[in-house]
mmCIF file of C-alpha atoms in Angstrom:
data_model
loop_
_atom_site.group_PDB
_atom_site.id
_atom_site.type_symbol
_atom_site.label_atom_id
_atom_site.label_comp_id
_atom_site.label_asym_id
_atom_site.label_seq_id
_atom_site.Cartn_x
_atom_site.Cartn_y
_atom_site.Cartn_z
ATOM 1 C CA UNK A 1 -30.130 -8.451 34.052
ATOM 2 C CA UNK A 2 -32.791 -6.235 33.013
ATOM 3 C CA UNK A 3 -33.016 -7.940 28.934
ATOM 4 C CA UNK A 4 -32.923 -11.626 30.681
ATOM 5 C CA UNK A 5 -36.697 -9.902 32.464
ATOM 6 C CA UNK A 6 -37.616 -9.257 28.836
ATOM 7 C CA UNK A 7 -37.087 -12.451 27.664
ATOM 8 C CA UNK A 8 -38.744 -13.854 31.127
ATOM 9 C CA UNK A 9 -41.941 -11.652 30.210
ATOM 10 C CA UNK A 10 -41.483 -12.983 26.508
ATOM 11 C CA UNK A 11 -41.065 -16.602 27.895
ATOM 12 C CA UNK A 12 -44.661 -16.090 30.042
ATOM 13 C CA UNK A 13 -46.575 -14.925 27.631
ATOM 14 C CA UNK A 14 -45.496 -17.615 25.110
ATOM 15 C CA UNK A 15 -46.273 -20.504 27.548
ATOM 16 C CA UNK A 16 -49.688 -18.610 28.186
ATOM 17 C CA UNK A 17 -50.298 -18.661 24.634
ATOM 18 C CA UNK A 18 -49.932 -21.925 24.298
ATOM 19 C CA UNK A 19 -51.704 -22.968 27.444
ATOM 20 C CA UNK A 20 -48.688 -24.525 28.618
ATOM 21 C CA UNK A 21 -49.122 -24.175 32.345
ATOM 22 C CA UNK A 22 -45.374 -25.746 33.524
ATOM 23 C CA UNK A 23 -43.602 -23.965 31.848
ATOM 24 C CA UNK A 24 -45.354 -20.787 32.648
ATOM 25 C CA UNK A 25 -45.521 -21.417 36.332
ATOM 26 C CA UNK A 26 -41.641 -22.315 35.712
ATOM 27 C CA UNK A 27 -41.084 -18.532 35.752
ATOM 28 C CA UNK A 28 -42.614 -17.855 39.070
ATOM 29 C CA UNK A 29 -41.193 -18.101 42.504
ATOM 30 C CA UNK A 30 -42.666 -20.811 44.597
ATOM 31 C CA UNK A 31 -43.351 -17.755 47.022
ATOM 32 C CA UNK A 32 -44.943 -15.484 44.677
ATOM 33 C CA UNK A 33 -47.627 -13.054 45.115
ATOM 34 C CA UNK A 34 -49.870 -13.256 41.941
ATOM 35 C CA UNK A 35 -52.903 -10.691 41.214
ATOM 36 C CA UNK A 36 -54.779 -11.017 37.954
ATOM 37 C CA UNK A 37 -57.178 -7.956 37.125
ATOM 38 C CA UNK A 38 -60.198 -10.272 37.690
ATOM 39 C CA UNK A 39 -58.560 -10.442 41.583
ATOM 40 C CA UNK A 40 -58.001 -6.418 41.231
ATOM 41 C CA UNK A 41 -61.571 -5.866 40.192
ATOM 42 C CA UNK A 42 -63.166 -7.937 42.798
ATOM 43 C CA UNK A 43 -60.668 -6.569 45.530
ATOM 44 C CA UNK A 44 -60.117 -10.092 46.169
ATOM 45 C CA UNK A 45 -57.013 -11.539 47.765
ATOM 46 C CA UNK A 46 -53.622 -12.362 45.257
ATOM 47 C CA UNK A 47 -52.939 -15.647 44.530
ATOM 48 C CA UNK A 48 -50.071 -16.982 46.402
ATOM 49 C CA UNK A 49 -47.132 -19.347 45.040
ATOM 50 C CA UNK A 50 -47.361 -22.234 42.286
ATOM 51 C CA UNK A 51 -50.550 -23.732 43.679
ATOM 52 C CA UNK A 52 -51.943 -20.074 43.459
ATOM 53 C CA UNK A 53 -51.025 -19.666 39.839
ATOM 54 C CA UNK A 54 -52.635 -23.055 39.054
ATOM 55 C CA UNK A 55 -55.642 -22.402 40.386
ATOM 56 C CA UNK A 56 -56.215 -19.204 39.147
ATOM 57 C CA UNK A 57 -55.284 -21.010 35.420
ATOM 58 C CA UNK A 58 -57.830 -23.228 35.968
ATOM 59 C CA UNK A 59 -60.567 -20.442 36.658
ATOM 60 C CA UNK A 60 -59.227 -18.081 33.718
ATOM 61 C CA UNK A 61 -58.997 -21.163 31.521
ATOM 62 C CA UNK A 62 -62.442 -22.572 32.372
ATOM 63 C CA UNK A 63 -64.098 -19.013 31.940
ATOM 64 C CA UNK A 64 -62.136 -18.291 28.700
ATOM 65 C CA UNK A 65 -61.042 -21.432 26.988
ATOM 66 C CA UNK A 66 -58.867 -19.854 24.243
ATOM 67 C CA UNK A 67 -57.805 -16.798 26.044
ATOM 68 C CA UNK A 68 -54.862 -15.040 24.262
ATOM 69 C CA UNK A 69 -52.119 -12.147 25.209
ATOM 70 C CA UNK A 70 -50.462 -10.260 22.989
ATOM 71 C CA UNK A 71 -47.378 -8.181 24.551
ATOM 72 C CA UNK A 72 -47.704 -4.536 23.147
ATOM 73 C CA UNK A 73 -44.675 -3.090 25.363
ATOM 74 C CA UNK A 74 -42.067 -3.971 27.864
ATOM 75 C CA UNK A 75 -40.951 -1.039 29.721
ATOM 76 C CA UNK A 76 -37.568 -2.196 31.584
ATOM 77 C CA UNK A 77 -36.968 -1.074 35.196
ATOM 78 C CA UNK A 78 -33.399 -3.252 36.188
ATOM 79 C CA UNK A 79 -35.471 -5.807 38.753
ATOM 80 C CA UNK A 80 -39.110 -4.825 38.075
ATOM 81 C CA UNK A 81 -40.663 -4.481 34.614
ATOM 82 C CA UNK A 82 -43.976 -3.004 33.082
ATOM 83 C CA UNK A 83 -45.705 -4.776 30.315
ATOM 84 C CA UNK A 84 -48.705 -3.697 28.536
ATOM 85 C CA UNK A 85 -50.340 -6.371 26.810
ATOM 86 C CA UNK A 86 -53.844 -7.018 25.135
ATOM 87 C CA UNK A 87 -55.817 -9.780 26.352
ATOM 88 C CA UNK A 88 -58.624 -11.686 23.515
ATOM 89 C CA UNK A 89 -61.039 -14.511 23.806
ATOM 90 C CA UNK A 90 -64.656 -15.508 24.046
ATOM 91 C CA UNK A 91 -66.272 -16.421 27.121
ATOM 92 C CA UNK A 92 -67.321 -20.234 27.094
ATOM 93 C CA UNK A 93 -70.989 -19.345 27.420
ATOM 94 C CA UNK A 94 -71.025 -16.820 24.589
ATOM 95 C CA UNK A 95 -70.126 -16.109 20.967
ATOM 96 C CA UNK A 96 -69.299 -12.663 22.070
ATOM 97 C CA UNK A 97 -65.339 -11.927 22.181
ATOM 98 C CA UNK A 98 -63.791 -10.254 24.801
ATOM 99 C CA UNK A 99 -60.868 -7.629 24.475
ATOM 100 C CA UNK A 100 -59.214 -6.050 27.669
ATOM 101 C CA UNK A 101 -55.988 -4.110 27.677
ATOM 102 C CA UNK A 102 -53.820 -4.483 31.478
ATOM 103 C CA UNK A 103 -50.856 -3.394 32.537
ATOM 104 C CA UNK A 104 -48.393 -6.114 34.750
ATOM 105 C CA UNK A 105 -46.116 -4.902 36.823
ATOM 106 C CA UNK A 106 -43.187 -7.485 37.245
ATOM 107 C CA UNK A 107 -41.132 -7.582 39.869
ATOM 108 C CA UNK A 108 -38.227 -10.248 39.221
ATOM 109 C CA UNK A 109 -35.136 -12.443 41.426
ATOM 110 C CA UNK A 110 -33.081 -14.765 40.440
ATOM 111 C CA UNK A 111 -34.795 -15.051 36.679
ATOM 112 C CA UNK A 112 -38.050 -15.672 38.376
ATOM 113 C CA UNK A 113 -41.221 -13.290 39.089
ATOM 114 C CA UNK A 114 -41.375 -12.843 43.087
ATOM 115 C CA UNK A 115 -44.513 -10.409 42.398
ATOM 116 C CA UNK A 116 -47.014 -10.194 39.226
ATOM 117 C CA UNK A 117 -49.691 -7.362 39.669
ATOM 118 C CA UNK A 118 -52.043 -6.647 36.702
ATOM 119 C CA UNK A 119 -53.684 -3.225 36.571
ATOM 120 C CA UNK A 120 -56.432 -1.845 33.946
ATOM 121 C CA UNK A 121 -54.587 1.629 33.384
ATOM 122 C CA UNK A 122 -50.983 2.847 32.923
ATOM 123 C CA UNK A 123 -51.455 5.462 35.646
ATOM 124 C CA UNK A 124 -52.367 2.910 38.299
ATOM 125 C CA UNK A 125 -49.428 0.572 37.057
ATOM 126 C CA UNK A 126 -46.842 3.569 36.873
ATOM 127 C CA UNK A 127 -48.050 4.571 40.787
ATOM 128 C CA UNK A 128 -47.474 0.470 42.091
ATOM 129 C CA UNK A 129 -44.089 0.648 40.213
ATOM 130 C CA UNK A 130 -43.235 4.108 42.390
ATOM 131 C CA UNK A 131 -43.416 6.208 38.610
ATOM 132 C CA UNK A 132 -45.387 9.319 37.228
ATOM 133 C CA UNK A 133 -46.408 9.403 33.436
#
């Protein structure tokens, strides 16, 4: 099970890439609980299900128009996963580019993502997965 969540996270970040919103809401439960950093930052509320995923698209996409994620490691925990991946784009209102490094913590059923949590440090993603460094 655990290499078909590898190739789920592989699959995500792929259709993100491309901006290919179907098929990356395609790997998401309709019941899922979605929190982006920008939600974790703002102690906002996580998105909820496919119409949460699509909305928060629309307000990542229409902040960062070419947005990009490059997966730097998958760490493999049988129905949960940890991914560490480096975020890069420029903000639509300025030349400046943007770099952030997050951590998601995955947690997967039935080769789809029931919860997606994105933290700014290992530590914090480690302690939502239940792990110590």
């Amino acid at each position: 099970m655990s290499e078909e969540n590898i190739e789920l996270i592989n699959r995500a970040a792929d259709a993100f890439n491309r901006h290919d919103l179907d098929a990356f809401v395609a790997l998401f439960d309709p019941d899922v609980e979605f929190s982006s950093r920008i939600v974790e930052l703002e102690r906002g509320r996580p998105y909820r299900g496919h119409d949460g995923i699509r909305s928060w698209w629309k307000d990542v996409f229409g902040v960062f128009p070419d947005l990009s994620a490059e997966t730097e490691e998958i760490r493999d925990l049988g129905d949960m996963t940890i991914t560490q991946t480096k975020l890069r784009g420029q903000g639509i209102g300025s030349a400046a580019p943007t770099e952030q490094r997050q951590w998601i913590v995955s947690v997967w059923r039935h080769k789809k993502a029931i919860s997606w949590r994105a933290f700014g440090s290992k530590a914090e993603a480690l302690e939502a997965a239940g792990l110590k460094e």
